[in-house]
Short mmCIF file of C-alpha atoms in Angstrom, two decimals:
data_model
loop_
_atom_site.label_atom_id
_atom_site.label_comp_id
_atom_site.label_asym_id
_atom_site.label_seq_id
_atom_site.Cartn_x
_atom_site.Cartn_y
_atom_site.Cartn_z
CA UNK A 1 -31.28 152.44 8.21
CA UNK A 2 -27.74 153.46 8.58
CA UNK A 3 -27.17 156.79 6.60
CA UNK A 4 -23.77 157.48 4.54
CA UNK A 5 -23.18 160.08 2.00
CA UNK A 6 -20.59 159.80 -0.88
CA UNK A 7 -19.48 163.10 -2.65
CA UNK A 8 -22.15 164.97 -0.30
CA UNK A 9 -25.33 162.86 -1.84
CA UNK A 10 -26.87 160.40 1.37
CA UNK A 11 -27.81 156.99 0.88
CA UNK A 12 -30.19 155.40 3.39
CA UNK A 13 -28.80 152.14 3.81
CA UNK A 14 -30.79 149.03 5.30
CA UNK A 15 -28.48 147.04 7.97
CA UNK A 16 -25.51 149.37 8.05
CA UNK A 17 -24.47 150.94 11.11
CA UNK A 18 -22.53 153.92 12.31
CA UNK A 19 -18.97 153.78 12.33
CA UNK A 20 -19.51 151.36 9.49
CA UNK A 21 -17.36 151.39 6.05
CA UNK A 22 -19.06 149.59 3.50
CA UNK A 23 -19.67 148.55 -0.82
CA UNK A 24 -23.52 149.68 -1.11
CA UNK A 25 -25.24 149.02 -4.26
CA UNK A 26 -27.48 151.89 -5.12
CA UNK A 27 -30.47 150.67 -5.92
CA UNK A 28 -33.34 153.81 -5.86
CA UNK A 29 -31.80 157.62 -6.46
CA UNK A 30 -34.00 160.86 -5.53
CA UNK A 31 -32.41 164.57 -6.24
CA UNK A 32 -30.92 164.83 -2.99
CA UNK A 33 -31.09 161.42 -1.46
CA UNK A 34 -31.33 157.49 -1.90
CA UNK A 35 -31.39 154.24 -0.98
CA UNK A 36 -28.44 151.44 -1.26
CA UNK A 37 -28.22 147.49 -0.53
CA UNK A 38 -25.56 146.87 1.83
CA UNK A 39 -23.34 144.47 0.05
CA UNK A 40 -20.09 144.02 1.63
CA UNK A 41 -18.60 145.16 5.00
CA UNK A 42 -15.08 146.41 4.36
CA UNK A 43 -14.34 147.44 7.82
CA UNK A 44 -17.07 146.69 10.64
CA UNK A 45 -17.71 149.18 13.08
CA UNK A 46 -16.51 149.22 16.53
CA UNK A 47 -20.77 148.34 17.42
CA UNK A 48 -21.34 145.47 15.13
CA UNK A 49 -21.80 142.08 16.65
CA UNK A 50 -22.57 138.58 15.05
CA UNK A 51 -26.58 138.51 15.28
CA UNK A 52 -27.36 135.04 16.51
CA UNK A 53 -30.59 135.03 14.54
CA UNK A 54 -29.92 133.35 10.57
CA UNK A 55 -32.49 134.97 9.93
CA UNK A 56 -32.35 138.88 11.53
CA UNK A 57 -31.58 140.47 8.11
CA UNK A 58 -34.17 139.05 6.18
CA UNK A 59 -36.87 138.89 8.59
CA UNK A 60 -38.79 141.89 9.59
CA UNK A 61 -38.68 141.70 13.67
CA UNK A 62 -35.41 142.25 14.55
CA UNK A 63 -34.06 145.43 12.52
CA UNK A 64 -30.81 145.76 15.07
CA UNK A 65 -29.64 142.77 16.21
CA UNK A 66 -26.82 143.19 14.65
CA UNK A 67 -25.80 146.07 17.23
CA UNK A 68 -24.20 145.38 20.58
CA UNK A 69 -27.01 145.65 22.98
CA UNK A 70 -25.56 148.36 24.87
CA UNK A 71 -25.63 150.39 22.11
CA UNK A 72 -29.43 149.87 21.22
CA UNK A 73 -30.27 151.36 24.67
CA UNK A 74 -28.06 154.57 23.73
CA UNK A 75 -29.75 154.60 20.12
CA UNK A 76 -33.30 154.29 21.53
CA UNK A 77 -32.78 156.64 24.45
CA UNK A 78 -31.49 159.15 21.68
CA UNK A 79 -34.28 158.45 19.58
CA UNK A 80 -37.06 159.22 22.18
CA UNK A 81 -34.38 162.17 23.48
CA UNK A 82 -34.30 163.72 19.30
CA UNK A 83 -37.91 163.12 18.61
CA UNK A 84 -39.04 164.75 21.87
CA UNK A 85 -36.73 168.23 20.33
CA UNK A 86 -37.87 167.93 16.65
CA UNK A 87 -41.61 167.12 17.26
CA UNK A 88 -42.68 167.78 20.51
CA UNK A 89 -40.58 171.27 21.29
CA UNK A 90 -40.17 170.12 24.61
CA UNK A 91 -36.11 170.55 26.39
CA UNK A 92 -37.01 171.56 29.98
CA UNK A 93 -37.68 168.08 31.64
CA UNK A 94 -35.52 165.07 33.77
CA UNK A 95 -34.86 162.32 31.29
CA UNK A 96 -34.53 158.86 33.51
CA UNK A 97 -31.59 156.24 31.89
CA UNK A 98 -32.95 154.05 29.62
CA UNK A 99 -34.32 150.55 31.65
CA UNK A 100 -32.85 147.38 29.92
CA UNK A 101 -33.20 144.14 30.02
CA UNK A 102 -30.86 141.87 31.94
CA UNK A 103 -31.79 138.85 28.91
CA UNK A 104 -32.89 140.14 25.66
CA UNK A 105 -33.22 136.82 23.93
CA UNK A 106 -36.29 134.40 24.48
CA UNK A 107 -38.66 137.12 26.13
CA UNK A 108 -41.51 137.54 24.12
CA UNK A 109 -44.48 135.97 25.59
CA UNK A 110 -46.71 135.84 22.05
CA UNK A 111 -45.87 134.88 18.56
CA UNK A 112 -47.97 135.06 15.75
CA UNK A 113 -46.49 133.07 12.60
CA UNK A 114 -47.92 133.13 9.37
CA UNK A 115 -48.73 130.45 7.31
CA UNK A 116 -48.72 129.69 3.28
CA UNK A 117 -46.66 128.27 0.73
CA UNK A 118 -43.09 128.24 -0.61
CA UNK A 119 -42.13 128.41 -3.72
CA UNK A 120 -41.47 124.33 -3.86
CA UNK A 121 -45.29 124.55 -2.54
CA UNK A 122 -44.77 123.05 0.53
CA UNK A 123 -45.78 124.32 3.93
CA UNK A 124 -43.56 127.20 5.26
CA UNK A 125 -44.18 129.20 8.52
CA UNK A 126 -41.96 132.03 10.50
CA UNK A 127 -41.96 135.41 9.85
CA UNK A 128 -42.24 137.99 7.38
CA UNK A 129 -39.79 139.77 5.67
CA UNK A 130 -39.54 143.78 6.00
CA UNK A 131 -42.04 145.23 4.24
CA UNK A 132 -43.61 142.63 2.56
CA UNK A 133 -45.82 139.54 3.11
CA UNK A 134 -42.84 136.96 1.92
CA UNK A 135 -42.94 134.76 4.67
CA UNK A 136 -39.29 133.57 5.72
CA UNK A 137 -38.77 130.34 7.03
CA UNK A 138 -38.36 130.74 10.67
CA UNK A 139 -39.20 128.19 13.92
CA UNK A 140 -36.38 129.18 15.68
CA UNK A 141 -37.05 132.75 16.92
CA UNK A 142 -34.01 134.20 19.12
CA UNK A 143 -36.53 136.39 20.64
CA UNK A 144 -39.80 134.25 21.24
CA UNK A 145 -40.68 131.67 23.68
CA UNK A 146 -38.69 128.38 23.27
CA UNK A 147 -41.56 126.12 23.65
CA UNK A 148 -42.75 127.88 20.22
CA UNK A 149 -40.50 125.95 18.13
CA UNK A 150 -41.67 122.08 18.93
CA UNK A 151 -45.43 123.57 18.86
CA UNK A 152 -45.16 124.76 15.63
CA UNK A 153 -43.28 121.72 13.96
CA UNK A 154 -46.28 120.08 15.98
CA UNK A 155 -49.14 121.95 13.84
CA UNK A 156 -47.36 121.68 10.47
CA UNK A 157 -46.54 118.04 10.90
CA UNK A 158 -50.21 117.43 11.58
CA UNK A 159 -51.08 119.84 8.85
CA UNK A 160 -49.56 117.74 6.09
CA UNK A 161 -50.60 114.80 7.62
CA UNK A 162 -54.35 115.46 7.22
CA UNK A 163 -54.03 117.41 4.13
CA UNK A 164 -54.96 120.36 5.38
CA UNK A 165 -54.11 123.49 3.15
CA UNK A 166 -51.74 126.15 4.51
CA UNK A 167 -53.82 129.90 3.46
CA UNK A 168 -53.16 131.68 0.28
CA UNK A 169 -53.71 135.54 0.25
CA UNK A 170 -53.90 135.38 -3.56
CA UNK A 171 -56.38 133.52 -4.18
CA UNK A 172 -58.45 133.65 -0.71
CA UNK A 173 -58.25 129.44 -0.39
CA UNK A 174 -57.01 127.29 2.07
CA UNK A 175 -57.62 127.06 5.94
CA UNK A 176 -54.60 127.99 8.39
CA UNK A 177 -53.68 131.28 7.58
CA UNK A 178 -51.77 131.89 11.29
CA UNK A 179 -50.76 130.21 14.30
CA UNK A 180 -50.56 132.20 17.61
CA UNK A 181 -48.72 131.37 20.85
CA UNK A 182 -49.22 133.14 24.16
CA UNK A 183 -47.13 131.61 27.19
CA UNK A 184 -47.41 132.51 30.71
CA UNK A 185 -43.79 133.47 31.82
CA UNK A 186 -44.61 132.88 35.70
CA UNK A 187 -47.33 130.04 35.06
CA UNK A 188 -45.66 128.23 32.43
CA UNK A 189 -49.33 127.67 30.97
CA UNK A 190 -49.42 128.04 27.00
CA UNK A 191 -52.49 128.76 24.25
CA UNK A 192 -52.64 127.77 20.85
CA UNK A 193 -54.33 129.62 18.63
CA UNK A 194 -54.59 128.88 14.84
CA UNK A 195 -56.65 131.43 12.90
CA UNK A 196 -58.32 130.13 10.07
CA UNK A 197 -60.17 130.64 6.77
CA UNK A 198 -63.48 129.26 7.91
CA UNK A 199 -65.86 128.41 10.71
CA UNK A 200 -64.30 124.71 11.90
CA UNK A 201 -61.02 123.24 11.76
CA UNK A 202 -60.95 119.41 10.18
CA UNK A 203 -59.72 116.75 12.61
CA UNK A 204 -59.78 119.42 15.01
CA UNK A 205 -59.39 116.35 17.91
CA UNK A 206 -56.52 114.64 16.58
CA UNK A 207 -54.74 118.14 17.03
CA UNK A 208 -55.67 118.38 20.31
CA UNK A 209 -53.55 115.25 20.81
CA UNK A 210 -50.20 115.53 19.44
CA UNK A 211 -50.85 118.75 20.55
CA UNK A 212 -50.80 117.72 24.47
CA UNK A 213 -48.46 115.10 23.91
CA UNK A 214 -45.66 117.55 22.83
CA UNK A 215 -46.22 119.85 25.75
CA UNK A 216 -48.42 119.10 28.91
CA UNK A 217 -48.50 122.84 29.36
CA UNK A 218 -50.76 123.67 26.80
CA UNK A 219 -54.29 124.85 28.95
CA UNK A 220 -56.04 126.22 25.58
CA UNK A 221 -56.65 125.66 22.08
CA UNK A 222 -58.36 128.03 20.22
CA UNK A 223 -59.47 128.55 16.47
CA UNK A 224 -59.86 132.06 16.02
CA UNK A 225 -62.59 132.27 12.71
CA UNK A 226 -61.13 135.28 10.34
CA UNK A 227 -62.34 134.77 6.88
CA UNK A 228 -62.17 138.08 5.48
CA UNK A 229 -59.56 139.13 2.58
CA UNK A 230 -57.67 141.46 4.85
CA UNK A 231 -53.90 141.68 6.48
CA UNK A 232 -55.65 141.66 9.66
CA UNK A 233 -54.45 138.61 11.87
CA UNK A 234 -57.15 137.83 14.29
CA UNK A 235 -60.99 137.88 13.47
CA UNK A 236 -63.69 138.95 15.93
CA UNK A 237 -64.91 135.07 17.24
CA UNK A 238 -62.44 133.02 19.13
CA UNK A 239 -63.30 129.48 20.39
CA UNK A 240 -61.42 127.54 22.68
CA UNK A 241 -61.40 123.43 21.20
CA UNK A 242 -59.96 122.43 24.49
CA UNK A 243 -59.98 124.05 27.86
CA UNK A 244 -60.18 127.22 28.32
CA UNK A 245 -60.15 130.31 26.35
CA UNK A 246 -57.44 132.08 28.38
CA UNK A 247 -54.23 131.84 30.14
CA UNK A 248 -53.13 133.64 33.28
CA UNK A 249 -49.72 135.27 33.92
CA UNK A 250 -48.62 137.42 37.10
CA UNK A 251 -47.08 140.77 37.16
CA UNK A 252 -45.57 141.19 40.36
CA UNK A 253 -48.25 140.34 43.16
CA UNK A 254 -51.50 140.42 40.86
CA UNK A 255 -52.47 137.94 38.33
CA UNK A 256 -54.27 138.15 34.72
CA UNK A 257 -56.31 136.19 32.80
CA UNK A 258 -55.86 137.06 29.10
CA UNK A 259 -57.51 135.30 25.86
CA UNK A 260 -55.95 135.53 22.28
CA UNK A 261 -57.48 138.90 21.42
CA UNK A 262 -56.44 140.56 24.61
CA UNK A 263 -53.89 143.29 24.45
CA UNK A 264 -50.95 142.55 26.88
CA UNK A 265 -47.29 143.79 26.79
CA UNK A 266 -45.19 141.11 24.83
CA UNK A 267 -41.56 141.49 27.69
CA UNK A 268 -43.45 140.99 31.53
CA UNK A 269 -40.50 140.86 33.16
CA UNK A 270 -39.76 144.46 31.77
CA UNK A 271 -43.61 145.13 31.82
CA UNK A 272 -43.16 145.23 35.34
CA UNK A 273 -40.30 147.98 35.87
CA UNK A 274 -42.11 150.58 33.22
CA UNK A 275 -45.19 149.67 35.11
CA UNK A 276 -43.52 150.78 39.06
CA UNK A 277 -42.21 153.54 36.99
CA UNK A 278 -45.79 154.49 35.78
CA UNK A 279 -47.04 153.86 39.59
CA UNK A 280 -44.58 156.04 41.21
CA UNK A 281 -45.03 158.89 38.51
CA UNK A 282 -48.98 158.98 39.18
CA UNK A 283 -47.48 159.53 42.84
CA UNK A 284 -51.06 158.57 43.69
CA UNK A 285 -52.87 159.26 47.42
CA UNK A 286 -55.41 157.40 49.02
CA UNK A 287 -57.96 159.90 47.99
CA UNK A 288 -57.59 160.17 44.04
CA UNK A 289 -59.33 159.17 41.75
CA UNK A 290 -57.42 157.86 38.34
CA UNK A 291 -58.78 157.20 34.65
CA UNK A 292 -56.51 154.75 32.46
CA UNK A 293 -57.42 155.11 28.84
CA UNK A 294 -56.53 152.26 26.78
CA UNK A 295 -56.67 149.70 29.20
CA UNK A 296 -56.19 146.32 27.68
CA UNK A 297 -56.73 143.89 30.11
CA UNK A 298 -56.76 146.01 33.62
CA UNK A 299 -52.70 145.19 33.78
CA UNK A 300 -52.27 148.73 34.59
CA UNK A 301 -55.36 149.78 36.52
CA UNK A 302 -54.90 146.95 38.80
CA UNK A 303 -51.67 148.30 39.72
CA UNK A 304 -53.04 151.83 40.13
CA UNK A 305 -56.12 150.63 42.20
CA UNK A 306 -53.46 149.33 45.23
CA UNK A 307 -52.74 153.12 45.23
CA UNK A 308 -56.30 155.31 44.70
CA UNK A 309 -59.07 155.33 45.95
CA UNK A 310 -61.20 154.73 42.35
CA UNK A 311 -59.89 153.32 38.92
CA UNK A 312 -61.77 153.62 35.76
CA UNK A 313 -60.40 152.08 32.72
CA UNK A 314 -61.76 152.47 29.08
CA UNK A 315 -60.90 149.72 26.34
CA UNK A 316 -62.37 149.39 22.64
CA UNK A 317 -61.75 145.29 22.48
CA UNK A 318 -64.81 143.62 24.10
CA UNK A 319 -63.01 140.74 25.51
CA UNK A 320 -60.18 142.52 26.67
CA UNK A 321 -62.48 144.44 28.81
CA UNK A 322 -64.25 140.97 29.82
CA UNK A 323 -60.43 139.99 30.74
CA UNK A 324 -60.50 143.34 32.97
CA UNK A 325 -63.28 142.64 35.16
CA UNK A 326 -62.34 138.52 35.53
CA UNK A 327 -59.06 140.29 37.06
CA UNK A 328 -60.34 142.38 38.85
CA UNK A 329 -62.09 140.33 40.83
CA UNK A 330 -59.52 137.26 40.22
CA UNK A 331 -57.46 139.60 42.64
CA UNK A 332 -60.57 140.67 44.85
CA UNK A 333 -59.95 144.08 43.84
CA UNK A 334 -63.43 146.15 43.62
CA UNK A 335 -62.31 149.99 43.50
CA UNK A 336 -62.06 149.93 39.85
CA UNK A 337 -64.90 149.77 36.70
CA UNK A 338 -63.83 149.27 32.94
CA UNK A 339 -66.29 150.43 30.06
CA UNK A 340 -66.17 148.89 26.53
CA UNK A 341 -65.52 151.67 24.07
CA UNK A 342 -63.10 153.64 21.88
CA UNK A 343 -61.84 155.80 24.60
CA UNK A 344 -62.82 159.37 22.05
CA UNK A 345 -65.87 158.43 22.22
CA UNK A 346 -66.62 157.31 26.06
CA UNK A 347 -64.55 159.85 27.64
CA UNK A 348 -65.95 162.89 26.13
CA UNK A 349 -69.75 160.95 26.17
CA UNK A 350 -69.13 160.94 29.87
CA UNK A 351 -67.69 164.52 30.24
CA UNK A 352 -71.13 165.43 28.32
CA UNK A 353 -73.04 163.60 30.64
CA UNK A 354 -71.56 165.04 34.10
CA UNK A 355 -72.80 168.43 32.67
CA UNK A 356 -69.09 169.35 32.04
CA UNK A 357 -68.16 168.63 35.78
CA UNK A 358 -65.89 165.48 35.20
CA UNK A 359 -62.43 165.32 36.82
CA UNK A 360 -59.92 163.46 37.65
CA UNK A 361 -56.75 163.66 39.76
CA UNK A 362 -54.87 161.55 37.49
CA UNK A 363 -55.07 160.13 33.86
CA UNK A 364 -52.99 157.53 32.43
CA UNK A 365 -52.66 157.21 28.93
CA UNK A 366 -51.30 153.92 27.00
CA UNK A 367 -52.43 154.68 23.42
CA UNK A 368 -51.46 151.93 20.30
CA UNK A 369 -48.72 153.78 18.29
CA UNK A 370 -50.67 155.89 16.34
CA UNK A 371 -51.40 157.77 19.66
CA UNK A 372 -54.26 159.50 21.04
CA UNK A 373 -56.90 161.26 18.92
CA UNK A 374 -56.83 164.91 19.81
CA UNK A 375 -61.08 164.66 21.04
CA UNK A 376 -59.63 162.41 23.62
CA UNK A 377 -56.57 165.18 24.35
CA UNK A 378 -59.54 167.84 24.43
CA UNK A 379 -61.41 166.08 27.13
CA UNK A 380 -58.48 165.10 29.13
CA UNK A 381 -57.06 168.66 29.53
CA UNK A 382 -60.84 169.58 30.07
CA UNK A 383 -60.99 166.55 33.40
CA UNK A 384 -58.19 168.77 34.61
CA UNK A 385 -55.96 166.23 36.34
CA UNK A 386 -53.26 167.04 38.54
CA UNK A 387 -50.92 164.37 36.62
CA UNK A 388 -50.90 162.78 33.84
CA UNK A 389 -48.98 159.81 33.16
CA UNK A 390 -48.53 158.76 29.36
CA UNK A 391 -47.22 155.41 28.29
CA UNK A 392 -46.05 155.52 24.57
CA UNK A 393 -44.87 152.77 22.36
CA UNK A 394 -43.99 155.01 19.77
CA UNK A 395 -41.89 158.17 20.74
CA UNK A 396 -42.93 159.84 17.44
CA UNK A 397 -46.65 159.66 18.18
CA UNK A 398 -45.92 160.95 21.79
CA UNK A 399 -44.06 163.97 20.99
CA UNK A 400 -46.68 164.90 18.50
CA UNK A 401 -48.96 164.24 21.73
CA UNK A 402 -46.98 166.01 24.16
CA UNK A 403 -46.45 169.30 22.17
CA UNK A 404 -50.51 168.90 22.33
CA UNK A 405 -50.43 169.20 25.85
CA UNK A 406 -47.83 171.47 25.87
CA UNK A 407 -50.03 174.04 24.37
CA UNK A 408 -52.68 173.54 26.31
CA UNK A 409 -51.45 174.22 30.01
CA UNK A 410 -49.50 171.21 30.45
CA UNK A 411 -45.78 170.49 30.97
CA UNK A 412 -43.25 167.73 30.91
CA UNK A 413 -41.76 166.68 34.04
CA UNK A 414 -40.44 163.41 33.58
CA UNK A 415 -39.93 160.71 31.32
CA UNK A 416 -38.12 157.34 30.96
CA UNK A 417 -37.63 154.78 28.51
CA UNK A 418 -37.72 151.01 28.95
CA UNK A 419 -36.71 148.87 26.53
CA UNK A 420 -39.55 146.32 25.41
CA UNK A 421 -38.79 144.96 22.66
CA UNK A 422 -34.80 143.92 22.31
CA UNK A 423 -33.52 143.98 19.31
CA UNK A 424 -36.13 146.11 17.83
CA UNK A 425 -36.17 149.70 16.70
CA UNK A 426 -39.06 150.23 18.69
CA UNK A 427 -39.07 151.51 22.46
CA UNK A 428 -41.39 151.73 25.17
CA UNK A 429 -41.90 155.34 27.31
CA UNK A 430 -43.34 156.44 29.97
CA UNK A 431 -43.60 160.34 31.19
CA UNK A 432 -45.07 162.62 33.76
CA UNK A 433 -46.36 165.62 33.13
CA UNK A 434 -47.65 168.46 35.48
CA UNK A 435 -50.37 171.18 35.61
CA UNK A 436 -48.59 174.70 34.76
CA UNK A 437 -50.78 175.98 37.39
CA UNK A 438 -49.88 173.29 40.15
CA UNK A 439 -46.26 173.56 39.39
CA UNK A 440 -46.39 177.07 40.50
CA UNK A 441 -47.49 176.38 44.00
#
């Protein structure tokens, strides 16, 4: 939110910007602060651009589009830069310029749109609005994979052909509740994925069809079966209605399988600078041995196992760590081994079971953005690593995270943001940090 203040009392202000002057309706009042609903721009600031998106200020993905991209890399490398001061306590380190991306339109590789009903109860699909499950009506995305838009006109047309019901959260009836799209940016191969309400998906062949008709690219359709009342997207059983249950993608010189539960970074053209970032942080040696918590799919294991001698990687999604292994040896790599767990609870069972003797020369850390729980900190600073690399998609979480470390005989060395997620508020980080004791040799 922008923030203004009128006689000394701030207003938070959705979609207003610095250097803006604007008529704000107030609309919620505290004693020393509120919120207003930006109504008219009387003079723009020098940093506001036409968003190309209809739909950026309604929907909820794209909160600053309407900023000149070179000044959402200054905001987010400020962000991470403020947060690191307030939270973490930490001045002392070598903050890297912000990497951004040379396109920042059209680079997501996954979409997840939901479906339901609008209010003239037809089908509607695109995205919803900020803070709220109101879907807006959205097929164009500025920021997803072209080939979305034709795919999903493809599923609703042959939704209202066959009469089958969009989901509604109300009432817990209906079938499609969303469709998912993963794309391969350097295969071109593309999965569809519609979740549903149920175990089996009428005319399920017929979609197949129209389907491959409207893009020869497709390699997998999936249902995914979540019939719980819950705001969770994807339930625990996939099934793949026509090829296979994956599709591969390459990050530099390795390649990856991943299936519709997998976690794998939405921008891989970007994924792969943070990732040679991450590499040459670990500054890894022949000899070392590395543990990457919160491995996903092995994308970052793989590319510390060209480097070390040994790679462990610990993942809490099944499949994901299925994915792993298929890499690993899609890319004849055998000096790594992924467990299936929550990675507080197999670290420190392992640490327990070495009798306390456990180490490693470095850790990597890519938490989701609630960050790490502080058993898993415990054990880590107990493993004793030389380095530890931490990739964050929430500076917030990491400074909390960091100041952790901090305290406990670690310090920050390095860090550098990368910018993921155009358009967004959100920003990607990665950071070194040193051994007090090592730094003193």
């Amino acid at each position: 939110s922008g923030i203004g203040k009128v006689d000394g009392y701030t207003l938070f202000v959705k979609d207003a910007l610095i250097g803006d002057t604007a008529e704000v309706k107030v609309i919620k009042t505290k004693k020393h602060y509120g919120y207003g609903r930006l109504m008219r721009i009387i003079t723009p600031s020098p940093d506001r651009v036409e968003a190309p998106c209809p739909h950026a200020r309604s929907c909820g993905g794209c909160q600053i589009q309407h900023l000149s991209y070179e000044r959402q890399l200054a905001f987010k490398e400020n962000k991470v830069r403020n947060l690191l001061s307030r939270v973490g306590h930490v001045e002392d380190y070598v903050m890297h310029p912000i990497i951004g991306m040379e396109h920042p339109y059209y680079y997501r590789n996954k979409a997840q749109f939901p479906v339901g009903l609008g209010k003239d109860g037809q089908i509607v699909t695109g995205f919803y609005a900020g803070r709220t499950h109101q879907i807006i009506s959205c097929r164009n995305c500025a920021i997803a994979d072209p080939a979305s838009q034709l795919i999903i006109d493809t599923v609703l047309d042959f939704m209202k052909q066959y009469g089958i019901r969009a989901y509604d959260e109300t009432t817990g009836k209906g079938i499609v509740r969303h469709i998912l799209i993963r794309s391969g940016k350097s295969t071109g191969q593309i999965m569809v994925c519609l979740v549903i309400n149920g175990t089996r998906l009428p005319h399920k062949e017929e979609l197949i069809e129209v389907l491959r008709e409207a893009n020869p690219q497709i390699v997998s359709i999936c249902i995914n079966i979540n019939d719980k009342n819950t705001n969770v997207i994807l339930g625990r059983e996939t099934k793949a209605i026509y090829g296979q249950d994956y599709i591969e993608d390459c990050i530099g010189s390795l390649r990856y399988r991943i299936s519709a539960q997998s976690f794998y970074q939405v921008n891989p053209i970007q994924t792969k600078k943070l990732y040679d970032k991450a590499l040459e942080y670990a500054d890894l040696h022949e000899d070392e041995t590395v543990w990457d918590l919160y491995c996903g799919i092995g994308t970052i294991s793989l590319f510390l196992s060209q480097k070390a001698d040994k790679v462990y990687g610990v993942e809490i999604v099944e499949q994901a760590v299925k994915n792993a292994r298929e890499n690993a040896a899609l890319n004849e790599i055998s000096n790594v081994e992924f467990f299936a767990g929550a990675a507080e609870e197999v670290v420190p069972a392992k640490y327990r079971e070495s009798g306390g003797t456990l180490r490693s020369d470095v850790v990597v850390l890519d938490p989701p953005r609630k960050g790490c729980d502080e058993k898993l900190l415990q054990t880590v600073i107990q493993m004793e690593p030389k380095r530890i690399v931490y990739v964050s998609c929430d500076p917030a979480t990491l400074a909390r995270d960091l100041k952790y470390f901090g305290e406990n005989g670690y310090v920050l060395k390095r860090i550098c943001p990368c910018d993921m997620f155009g358009h967004s508020y959100h920003v990607e980080t990665v950071c070194l940090l040193s051994k007090r004791s090592i730094m003193s040799m």
